Coordinates of C-alpha atoms and ligand atoms in Angstrom, one line a residue:
X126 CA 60.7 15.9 71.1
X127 CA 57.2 17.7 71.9
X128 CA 58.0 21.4 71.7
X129 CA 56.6 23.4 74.0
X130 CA 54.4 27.0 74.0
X131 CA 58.2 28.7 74.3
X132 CA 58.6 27.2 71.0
X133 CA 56.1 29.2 69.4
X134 CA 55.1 32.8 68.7
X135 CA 53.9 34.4 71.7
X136 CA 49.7 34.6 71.6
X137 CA 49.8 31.4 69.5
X138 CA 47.0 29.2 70.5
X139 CA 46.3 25.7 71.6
X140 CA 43.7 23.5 71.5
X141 CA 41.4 20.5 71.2
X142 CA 38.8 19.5 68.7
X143 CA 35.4 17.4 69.0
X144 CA 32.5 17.2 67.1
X145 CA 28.3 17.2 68.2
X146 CA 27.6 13.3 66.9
X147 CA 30.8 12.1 67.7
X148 CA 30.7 12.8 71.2
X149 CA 27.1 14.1 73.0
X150 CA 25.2 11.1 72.8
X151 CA 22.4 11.6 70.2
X152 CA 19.6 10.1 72.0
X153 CA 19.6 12.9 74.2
X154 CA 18.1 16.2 75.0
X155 CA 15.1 15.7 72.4
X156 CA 17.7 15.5 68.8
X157 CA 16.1 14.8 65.7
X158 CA 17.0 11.9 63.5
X159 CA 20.1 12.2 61.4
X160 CA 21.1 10.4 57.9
X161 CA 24.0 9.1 60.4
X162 CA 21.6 7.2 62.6
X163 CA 19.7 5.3 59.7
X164 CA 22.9 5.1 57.7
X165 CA 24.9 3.1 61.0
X166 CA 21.3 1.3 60.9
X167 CA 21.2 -0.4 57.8
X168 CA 23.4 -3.3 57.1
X169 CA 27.3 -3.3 55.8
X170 CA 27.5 0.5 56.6
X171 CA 29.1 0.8 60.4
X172 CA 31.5 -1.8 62.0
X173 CA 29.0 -3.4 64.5
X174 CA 26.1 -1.2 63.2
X175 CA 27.3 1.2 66.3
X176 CA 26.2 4.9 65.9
X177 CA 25.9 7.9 68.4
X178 CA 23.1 7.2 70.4
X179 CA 25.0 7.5 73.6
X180 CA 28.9 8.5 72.2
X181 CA 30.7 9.8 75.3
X182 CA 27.2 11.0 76.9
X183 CA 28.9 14.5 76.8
X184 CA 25.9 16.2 76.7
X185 CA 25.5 15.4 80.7
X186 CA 29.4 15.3 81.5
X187 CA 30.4 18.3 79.2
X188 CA 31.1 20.1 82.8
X189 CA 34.2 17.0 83.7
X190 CA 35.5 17.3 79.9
X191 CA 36.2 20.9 79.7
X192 CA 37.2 20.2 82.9
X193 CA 39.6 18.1 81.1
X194 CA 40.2 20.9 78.8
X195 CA 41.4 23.6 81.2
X196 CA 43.3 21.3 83.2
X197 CA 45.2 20.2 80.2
X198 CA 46.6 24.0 79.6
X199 CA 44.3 24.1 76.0
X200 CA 43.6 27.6 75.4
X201 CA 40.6 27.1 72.5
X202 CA 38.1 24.1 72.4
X203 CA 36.7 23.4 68.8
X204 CA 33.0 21.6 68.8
X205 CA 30.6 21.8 66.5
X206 CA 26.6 22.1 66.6
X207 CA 24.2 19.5 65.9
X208 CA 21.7 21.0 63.4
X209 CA 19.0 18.1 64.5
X210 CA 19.7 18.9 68.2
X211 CA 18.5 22.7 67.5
X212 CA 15.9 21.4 64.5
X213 CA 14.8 18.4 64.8
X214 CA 12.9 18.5 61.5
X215 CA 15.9 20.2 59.8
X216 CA 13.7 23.6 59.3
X217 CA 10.9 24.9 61.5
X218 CA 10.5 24.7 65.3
X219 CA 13.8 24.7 67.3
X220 CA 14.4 22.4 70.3
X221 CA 14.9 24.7 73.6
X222 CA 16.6 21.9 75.0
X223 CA 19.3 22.0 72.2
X224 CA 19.7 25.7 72.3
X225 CA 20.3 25.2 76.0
X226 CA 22.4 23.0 76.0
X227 CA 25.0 24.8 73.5
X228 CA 24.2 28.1 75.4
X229 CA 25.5 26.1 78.8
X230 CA 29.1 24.6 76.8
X231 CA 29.5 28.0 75.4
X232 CA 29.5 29.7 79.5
X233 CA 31.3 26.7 80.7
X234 CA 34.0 27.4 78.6
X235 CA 34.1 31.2 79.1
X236 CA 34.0 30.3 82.5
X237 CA 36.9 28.2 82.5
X238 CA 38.8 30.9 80.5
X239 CA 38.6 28.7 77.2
X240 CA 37.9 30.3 73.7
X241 CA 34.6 28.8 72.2
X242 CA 35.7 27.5 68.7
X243 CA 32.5 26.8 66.5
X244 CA 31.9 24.2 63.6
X245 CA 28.2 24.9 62.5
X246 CA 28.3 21.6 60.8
X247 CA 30.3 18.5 61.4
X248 CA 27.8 15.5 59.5
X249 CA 24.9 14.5 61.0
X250 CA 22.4 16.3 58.5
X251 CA 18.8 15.7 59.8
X252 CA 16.8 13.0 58.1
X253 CA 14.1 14.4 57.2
X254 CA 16.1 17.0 54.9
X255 CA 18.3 14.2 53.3
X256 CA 14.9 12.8 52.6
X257 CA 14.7 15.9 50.5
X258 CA 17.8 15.4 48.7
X259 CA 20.0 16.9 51.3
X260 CA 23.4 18.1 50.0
X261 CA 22.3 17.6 46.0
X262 CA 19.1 20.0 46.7
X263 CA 20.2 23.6 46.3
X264 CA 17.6 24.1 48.7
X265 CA 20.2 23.3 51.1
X266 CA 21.9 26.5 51.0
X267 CA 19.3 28.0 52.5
X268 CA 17.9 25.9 55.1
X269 CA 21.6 26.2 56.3
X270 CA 21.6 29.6 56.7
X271 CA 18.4 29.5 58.6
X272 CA 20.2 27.3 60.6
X273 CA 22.4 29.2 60.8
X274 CA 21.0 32.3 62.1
X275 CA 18.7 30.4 64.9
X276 CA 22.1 29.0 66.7
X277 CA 24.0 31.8 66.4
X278 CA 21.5 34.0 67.7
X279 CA 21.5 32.0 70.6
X280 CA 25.5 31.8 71.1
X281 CA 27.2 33.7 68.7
X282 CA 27.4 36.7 70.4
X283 CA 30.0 34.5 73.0
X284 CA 31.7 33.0 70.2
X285 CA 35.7 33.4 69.7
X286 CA 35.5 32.1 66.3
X287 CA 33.0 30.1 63.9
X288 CA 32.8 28.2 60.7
X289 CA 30.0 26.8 58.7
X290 CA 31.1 23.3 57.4
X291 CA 33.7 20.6 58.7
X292 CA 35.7 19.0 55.9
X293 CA 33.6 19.7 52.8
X294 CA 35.8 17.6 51.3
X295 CA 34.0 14.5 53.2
X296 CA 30.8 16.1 53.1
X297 CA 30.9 16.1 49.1
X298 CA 33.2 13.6 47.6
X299 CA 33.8 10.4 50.7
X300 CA 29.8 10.5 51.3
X301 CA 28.3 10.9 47.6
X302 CA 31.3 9.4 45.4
X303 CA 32.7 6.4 47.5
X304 CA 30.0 6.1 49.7
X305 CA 32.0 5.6 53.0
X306 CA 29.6 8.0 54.6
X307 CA 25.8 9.0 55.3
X308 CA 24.5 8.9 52.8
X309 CA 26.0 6.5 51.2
X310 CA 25.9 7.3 47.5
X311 CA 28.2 6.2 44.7
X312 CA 27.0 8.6 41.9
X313 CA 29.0 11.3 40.2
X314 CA 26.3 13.9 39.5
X315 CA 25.5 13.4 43.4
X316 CA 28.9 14.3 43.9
X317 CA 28.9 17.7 41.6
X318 CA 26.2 18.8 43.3
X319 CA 26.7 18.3 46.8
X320 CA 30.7 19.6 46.2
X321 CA 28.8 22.6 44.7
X322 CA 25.8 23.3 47.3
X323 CA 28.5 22.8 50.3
X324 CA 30.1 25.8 48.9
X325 CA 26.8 27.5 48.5
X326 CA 25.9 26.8 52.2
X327 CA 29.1 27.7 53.1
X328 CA 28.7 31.3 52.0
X329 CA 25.5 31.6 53.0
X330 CA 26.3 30.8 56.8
X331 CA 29.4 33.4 56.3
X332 CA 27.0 36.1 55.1
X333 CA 24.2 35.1 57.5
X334 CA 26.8 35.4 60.6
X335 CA 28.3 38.9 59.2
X336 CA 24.8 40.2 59.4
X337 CA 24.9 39.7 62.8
X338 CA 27.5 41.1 63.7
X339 CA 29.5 38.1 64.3
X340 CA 33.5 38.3 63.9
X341 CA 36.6 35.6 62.9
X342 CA 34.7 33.9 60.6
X343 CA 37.2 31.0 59.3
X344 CA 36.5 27.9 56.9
X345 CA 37.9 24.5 58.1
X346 CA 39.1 22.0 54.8
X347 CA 41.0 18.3 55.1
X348 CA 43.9 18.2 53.3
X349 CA 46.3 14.7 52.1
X350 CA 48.9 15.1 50.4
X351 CA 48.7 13.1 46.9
X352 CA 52.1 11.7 46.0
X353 CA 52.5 9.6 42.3
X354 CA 53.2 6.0 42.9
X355 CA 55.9 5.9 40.7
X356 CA 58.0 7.9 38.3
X357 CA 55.5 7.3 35.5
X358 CA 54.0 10.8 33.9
X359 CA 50.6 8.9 34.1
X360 CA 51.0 8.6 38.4
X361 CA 52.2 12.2 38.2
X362 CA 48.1 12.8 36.5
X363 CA 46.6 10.9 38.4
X364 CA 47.6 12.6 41.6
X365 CA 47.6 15.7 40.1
X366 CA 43.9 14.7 40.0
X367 CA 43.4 13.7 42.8
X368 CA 45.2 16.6 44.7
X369 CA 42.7 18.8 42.6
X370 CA 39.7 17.4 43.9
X371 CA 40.7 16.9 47.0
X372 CA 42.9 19.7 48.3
X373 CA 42.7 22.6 45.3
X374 CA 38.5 22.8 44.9
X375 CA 36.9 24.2 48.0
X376 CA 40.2 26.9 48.2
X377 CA 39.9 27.8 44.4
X378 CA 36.0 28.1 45.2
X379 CA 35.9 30.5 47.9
X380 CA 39.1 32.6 46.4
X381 CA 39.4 32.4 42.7
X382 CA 35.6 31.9 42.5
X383 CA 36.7 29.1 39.9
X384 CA 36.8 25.5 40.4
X385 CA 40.1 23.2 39.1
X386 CA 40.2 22.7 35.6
X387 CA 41.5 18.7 35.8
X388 CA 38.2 18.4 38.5
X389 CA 35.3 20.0 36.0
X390 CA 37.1 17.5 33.4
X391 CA 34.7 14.7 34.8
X392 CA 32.4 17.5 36.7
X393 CA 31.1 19.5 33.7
X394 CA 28.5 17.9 32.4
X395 CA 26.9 16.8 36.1
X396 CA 27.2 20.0 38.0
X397 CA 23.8 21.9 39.1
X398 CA 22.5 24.6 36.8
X399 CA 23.9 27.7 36.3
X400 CA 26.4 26.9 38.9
X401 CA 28.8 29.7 38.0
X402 CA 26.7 32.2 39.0
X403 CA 27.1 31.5 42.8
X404 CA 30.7 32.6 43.2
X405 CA 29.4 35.9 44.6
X406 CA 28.3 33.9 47.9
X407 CA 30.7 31.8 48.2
X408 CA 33.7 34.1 47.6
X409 CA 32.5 35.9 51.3
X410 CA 35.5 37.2 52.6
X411 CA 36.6 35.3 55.2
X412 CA 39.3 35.9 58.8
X413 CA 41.1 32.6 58.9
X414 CA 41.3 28.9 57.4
X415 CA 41.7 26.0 58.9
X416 CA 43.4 23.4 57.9
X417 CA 43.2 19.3 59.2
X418 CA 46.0 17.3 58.2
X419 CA 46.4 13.5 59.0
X420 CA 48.6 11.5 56.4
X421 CA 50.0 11.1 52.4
X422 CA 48.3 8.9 50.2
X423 CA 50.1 7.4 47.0
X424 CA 47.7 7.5 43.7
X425 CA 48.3 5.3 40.7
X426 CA 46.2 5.2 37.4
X427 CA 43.4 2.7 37.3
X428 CA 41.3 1.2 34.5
X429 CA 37.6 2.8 34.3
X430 CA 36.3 6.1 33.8
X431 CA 37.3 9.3 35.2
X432 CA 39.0 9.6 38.3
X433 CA 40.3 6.5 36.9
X434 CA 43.2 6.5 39.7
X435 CA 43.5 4.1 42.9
X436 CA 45.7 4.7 46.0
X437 CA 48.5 2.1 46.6
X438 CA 49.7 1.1 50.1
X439 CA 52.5 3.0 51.2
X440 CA 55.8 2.0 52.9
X441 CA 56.1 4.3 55.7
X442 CA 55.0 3.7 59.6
X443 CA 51.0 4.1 59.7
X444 CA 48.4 4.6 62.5
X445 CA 46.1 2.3 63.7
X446 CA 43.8 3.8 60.4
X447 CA 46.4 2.6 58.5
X448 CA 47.4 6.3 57.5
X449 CA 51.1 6.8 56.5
X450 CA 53.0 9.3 59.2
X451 CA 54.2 12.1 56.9
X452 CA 54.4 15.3 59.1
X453 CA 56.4 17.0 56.0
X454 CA 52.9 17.2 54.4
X455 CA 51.7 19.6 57.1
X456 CA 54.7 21.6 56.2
X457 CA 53.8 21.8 52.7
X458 CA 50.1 22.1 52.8
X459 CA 50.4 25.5 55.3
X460 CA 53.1 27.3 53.0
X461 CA 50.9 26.1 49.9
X462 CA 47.9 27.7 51.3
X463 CA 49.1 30.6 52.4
X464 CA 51.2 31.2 49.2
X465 CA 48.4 30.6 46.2
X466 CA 45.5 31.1 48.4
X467 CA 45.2 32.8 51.7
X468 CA 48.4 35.4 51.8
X469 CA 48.8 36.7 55.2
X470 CA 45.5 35.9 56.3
X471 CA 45.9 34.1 59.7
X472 CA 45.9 29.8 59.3
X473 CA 44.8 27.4 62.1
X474 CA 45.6 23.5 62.1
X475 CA 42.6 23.0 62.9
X476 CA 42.8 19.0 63.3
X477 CA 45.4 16.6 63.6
X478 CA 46.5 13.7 65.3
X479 CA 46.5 9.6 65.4
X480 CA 44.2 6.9 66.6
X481 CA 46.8 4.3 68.4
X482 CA 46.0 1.1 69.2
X483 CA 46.0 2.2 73.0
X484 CA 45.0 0.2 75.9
X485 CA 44.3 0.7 79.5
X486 CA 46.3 -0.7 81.4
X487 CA 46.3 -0.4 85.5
X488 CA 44.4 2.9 85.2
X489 CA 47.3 4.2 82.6
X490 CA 47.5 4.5 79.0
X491 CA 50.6 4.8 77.0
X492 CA 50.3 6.6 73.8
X493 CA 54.2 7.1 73.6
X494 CA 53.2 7.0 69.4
X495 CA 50.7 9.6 69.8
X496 CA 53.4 11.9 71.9
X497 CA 56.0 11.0 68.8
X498 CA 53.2 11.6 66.0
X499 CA 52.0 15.0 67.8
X500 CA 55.5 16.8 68.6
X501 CA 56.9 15.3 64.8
X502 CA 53.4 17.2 63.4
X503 CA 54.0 20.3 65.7
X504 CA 57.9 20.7 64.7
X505 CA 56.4 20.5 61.0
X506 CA 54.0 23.7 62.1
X507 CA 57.1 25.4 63.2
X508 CA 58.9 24.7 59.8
X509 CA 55.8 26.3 58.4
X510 CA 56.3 29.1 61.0
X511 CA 59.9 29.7 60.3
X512 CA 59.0 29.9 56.5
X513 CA 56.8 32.8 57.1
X514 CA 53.0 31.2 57.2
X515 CA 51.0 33.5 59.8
X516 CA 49.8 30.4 61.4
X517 CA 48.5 31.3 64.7
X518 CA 47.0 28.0 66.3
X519 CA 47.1 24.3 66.5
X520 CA 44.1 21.7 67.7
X521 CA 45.0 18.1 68.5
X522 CA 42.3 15.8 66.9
X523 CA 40.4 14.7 69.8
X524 CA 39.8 15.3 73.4
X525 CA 37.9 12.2 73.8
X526 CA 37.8 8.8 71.8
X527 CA 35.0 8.6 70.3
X528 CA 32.5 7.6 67.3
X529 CA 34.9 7.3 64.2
X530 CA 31.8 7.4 61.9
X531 CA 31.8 4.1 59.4
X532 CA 34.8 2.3 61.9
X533 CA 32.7 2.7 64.9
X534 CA 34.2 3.2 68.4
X535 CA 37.3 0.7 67.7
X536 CA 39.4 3.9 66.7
X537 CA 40.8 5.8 69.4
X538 CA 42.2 9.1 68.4
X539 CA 41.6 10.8 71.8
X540 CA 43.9 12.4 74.4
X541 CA 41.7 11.0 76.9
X542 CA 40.4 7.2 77.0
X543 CA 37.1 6.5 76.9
X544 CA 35.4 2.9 78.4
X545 CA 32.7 3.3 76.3
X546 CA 30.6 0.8 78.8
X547 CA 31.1 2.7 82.1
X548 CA 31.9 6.1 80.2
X549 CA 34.8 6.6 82.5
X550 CA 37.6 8.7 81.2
X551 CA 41.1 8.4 81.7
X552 CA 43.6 11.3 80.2
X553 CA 46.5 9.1 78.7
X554 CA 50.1 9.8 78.3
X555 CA 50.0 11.8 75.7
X556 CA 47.1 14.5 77.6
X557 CA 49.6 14.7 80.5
X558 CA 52.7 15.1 77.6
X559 CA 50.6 18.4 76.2
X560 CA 49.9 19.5 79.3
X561 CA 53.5 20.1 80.8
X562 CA 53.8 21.2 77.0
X563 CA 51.2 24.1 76.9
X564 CA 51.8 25.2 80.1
X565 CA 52.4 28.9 80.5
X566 CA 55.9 30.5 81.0
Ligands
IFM602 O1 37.0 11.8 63.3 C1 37.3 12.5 62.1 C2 36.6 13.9 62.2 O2 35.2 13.7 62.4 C3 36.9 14.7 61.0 N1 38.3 14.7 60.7 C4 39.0 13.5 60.7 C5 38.8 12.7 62.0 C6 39.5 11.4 62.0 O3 39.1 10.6 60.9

């Protein structure tokens, strides 16, 4: 059953997460080009070549989706900023439109009573600094700061919280080592750098934000848990491994100010120069973490060099991504955290949830699996609760359906359906489920 606010500590907080490229429509408001729009443009790289141009055209209707948001009893809305929107060169001259348009969401939500959750960056790097490299240039670093400090100049002052970089584990390893996402690369010196420089940015933007003053600075990491395929001590390595890279390298980065031993095995020889001289940036102290958990994944060994492991289909009920439903990994991964990295610092879910194969359906929608998947995933935050974790929030991944990056728009994870032709939006069962569930006293 969906537990309800009662079921939680008091001041624990609720809410809903989007991000800029997934959702504004990108061909709006005078956006530079990302590496998403010419990655979505070239052949074999998007279902149906589909990419954000128009998205959920929030950047004209953001005033009907927080609408949405208030209405729904959320107390927090996570978004994120789209660097190209405020630079559309990447560096240089900022786009008053863009600036504007953030400064408007970030009083609409205050004036709707909802806490303004940043994401600094959630993907869509602009073009012209991937042509540059773009996450395997150290350069990065600092045109991310700059960043940085133009948006938050603008907003930060109105922020509750903020955080440089969605998921660096997507940003580094799913875009340079398997090439699922923009920009596409397949090369394992790619992949040491950008898992390095992502760090790099990410203290930067911490240290840039202190300086002004800002406050509840958090970091937001994805998190699966890595279960051996079998009983075999070579499965038990492999995902070892792959829980190393994956779940153990951005945490041991920002606070041990060492990286995993099993990941520099294949990383040594391909990281950037003089790499361990950074940790002083990166190991900015920061107020919270957030964590996005969506599924297990079981990891066998695999002929071929290093990772040398492959995941193997698992038996248990999946989404419509074919993601296995294991809520006890949220459990785990908050009582991990807190215990070898984070202590009593205060921990956020900061994404989860399920795209369903919903449909609409005399003006309805009913997401009765996204209801089960959400309260089983909430009763596992309470487990963590009980156990002593100071988690103090949860965020349902998404308001909206929207642009799942390399799937296109055929994956709906949203509390609220979206006709992607007439834009029209329709809260399904599982909004109206949360709702009556976050409602107060
Ligand atoms: O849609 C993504 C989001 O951009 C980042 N976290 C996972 C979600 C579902 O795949």
């Amino acid at each position: 059953m969906l537990p309800t606010r009662a079921d939680f500590p008091p001041g624990f907080l609720f809410g809903a997460a989007t991000s800029s490229y997934q959702i504004e429509g990108h061909t709006f408001g005078g956006a530079g080009v990302t590496h998403w729009d010419t990655f979505a443009a070239t052949p074999g790289n998007v279902v149906r070549a589909e990419n954000g141009d128009t998205a959920c055209d929030h950047y004209h209707r953001w005033p009907a989706d927080l609408d949405l948001l208030r209405d729904g009893n959320f107390d927090v809305y996570r978004f994120s900023t789209s660097w190209a929107r405020v630079l559309p060169e990447g560096r240089g001259a900022a786009n008053p439109e863009g600036l504007d348009f953030y400064d408007r969401l970030v009083d609409g939500l205050l004036e709707r009573g909802l806490k303004p959750a940043a994401t600094l960056y959630h993907w869509e790097l602009p073009a012209p600094l991937a042509d540059l490299g773009g996450w395997r240039n150290r350069d990065i670093a600092g045109w991310f700061g700059d960043f940085t400090e133009v948006i938050m100049r603008r907003i930060g002052d109105r922020l509750w919280s903020a955080a440089p970089i969605n998921e660096p584990w997507c940003v580094g390893w799913l875009s340079h080592f398997l090439g699922h996402h923009a920009p596409g690369l397949r090369d394992i010196r790619a992949t040491a750098h950008a898992m390095h420089h992502v760090m790099l940015a990410h203290g930067t933007a911490i240290g840039v934000m202190r300086d002004l003053g800002m406050k509840n600075l958090g970091g937001v990491f994805n998190f699966e848990y890595a279960q051996p395929a079998d009983d075999t001590p070579e499965a038990a390595r492999a995902a070892a491994l792959y829980d190393a890279y994956y779940n153990q390298f951005f945490l041991s980065g920002i606070f041990k100010g060492r990286y995993p031993d099993l990941v520099m095995e294949g990383f040594a020889p391909h990281m950037p120069k003089n790499w361990q001289d950074d940790f002083a940036v990166i190991q900015a102290p920061l107020d919270w973490v957030g964590l996005n958990y969506y599924t297990r994944k079981l990891i066998a060994p695999a002929p071929g060099p290093w990772p040398a492991h492959q995941e193997v289909p698992g038996p248990l009920p999946k989404t419509a991504m074919e993601w296995e439903i294991y809520p006890q990994g949220l459990t785990h991964f908050l009582t991990m955290v807190a215990r070898d990295y984070t202590g009593t610092l205060p921990l956020y879910v900061t994404e989860n949830g399920m795209a369903g194969y919903d449909e609409l359906v005399a003006g309805a929608v009913d997401d009765q699996p996204r209801i089960d998947y959400l309260a089983a995933h909430l009763n596992a935050a309470r487990d963590a609760i009980a156990q002593g974790v100071p988690l103090n929030g949860y965020f349902t991944w998404s308001l909206l359906d929207n642009y799942e990056w390399s799937l296109g728009y055929e994956k709906r994870f949203g509390l609220v359906h979206m006709d992607f032709d007439s834009l029209q939006r329709t809260p399904k069962a599982s909004y109206h489920a949360l709702r009556a569930a976050f409602a107060q006293g």
